[in-house]
Amino acid sequence: MPRSPQKFYKKMAVDKDSLHNRKLGIKGEIKARKYLVSSGWKIVEKNYRTPFGEIDIIARKGEVLAFIEVKTRLSDYYGTPSEAVNYARKQRYISGAKYYFTNREIELTVRFDVIEIFCGQINHIENAF
């Protein structure tokens, strides 16, 4: 049975929004990496994929290894960027970090940060969870 034009165009609108959000997220991650490097961090991994989901950035500074979630927003209509880092996302990051350490012996302090980019401004929240 052919799909109705309304359903087709509605799906296209969702896909267009998803594409826009993905592009915004990529720009935010690039900006976050530049910020981190300029602040003395070394990017160890970017877009690190695990069975639990993707970790945006893994960075090291001195004896600290940070697993960093980057959230970018243009408005606070749906809340601040850091508010989007909910319990489930935190648990995925923790599981992803455990996965990262599988078969690695690393003597570093581990922490979980959030970098929120809101209207172009960066807010680095250390030890966010």
mmCIF file with all atom_site columns, N, CA and C in Angstrom, residues 11 19 22 59 64-65 70 99 101-102 104:
data_model
loop_
_atom_site.group_PDB
_atom_site.id
_atom_site.type_symbol
_atom_site.label_atom_id
_atom_site.label_alt_id
_atom_site.label_comp_id
_atom_site.label_asym_id
_atom_site.label_entity_id
_atom_site.label_seq_id
_atom_site.pdbx_PDB_ins_code
_atom_site.Cartn_x
_atom_site.Cartn_y
_atom_site.Cartn_z
_atom_site.occupancy
_atom_site.B_iso_or_equiv
_atom_site.pdbx_formal_charge
_atom_site.auth_seq_id
_atom_site.auth_comp_id
_atom_site.auth_asym_id
_atom_site.auth_atom_id
_atom_site.pdbx_PDB_model_num
ATOM 1  N N  . LYS A 1 11  ? 7.903  12.498 7.742  1.00 0.00 ? 11  LYS A N  1
ATOM 2  C CA . LYS A 1 11  ? 9.149  11.772 7.961  1.00 0.00 ? 11  LYS A CA 1
ATOM 3  C C  . LYS A 1 11  ? 10.328 12.596 7.463  1.00 0.00 ? 11  LYS A C  1
ATOM 4  N N  . LEU A 1 19  ? 19.119 15.671 11.074 1.00 0.00 ? 19  LEU A N  1
ATOM 5  C CA . LEU A 1 19  ? 20.355 16.050 10.387 1.00 0.00 ? 19  LEU A CA 1
ATOM 6  C C  . LEU A 1 19  ? 20.882 17.375 10.938 1.00 0.00 ? 19  LEU A C  1
ATOM 7  N N  . ARG A 1 22  ? 22.383 16.753 14.347 1.00 0.00 ? 22  ARG A N  1
ATOM 8  C CA . ARG A 1 22  ? 23.671 16.046 14.244 1.00 0.00 ? 22  ARG A CA 1
ATOM 9  C C  . ARG A 1 22  ? 24.776 17.018 13.838 1.00 0.00 ? 22  ARG A C  1
ATOM 10 N N  . ALA A 1 59  ? 39.847 12.588 27.252 1.00 0.00 ? 59  ALA A N  1
ATOM 11 C CA . ALA A 1 59  ? 40.984 13.511 27.255 1.00 0.00 ? 59  ALA A CA 1
ATOM 12 C C  . ALA A 1 59  ? 41.802 13.335 28.531 1.00 0.00 ? 59  ALA A C  1
ATOM 13 N N  . VAL A 1 64  ? 44.934 13.055 35.171 1.00 0.00 ? 64  VAL A N  1
ATOM 14 C CA . VAL A 1 64  ? 43.465 12.946 35.096 1.00 0.00 ? 64  VAL A CA 1
ATOM 15 C C  . VAL A 1 64  ? 43.059 12.490 33.698 1.00 0.00 ? 64  VAL A C  1
ATOM 16 N N  . LEU A 1 65  ? 42.215 11.482 33.654 1.00 0.00 ? 65  LEU A N  1
ATOM 17 C CA . LEU A 1 65  ? 41.616 11.027 32.403 1.00 0.00 ? 65  LEU A CA 1
ATOM 18 C C  . LEU A 1 65  ? 40.124 11.316 32.505 1.00 0.00 ? 65  LEU A C  1
ATOM 19 N N  . VAL A 1 70  ? 29.583 15.985 25.463 1.00 0.00 ? 70  VAL A N  1
ATOM 20 C CA . VAL A 1 70  ? 29.410 17.335 24.934 1.00 0.00 ? 70  VAL A CA 1
ATOM 21 C C  . VAL A 1 70  ? 27.944 17.503 24.553 1.00 0.00 ? 70  VAL A C  1
ATOM 22 N N  . TYR A 1 99  ? 34.462 -0.361 29.955 1.00 0.00 ? 99  TYR A N  1
ATOM 23 C CA . TYR A 1 99  ? 34.818 -1.045 28.716 1.00 0.00 ? 99  TYR A CA 1
ATOM 24 C C  . TYR A 1 99  ? 36.168 -0.542 28.197 1.00 0.00 ? 99  TYR A C  1
ATOM 25 N N  . PHE A 1 101 ? 38.648 0.543  29.844 1.00 0.00 ? 101 PHE A N  1
ATOM 26 C CA . PHE A 1 101 ? 39.748 0.046  30.675 1.00 0.00 ? 101 PHE A CA 1
ATOM 27 C C  . PHE A 1 101 ? 39.965 -1.461 30.575 1.00 0.00 ? 101 PHE A C  1
ATOM 28 N N  . THR A 1 102 ? 39.119 -2.159 29.833 1.00 0.00 ? 102 THR A N  1
ATOM 29 C CA . THR A 1 102 ? 39.304 -3.586 29.646 1.00 0.00 ? 102 THR A CA 1
ATOM 30 C C  . THR A 1 102 ? 40.659 -3.835 28.985 1.00 0.00 ? 102 THR A C  1
ATOM 31 N N  . ARG A 1 104 ? 43.533 -2.847 29.858 1.00 0.00 ? 104 ARG A N  1
ATOM 32 C CA . ARG A 1 104 ? 44.454 -1.719 29.967 1.00 0.00 ? 104 ARG A CA 1
ATOM 33 C C  . ARG A 1 104 ? 44.758 -1.504 31.442 1.00 0.00 ? 104 ARG A C  1
#
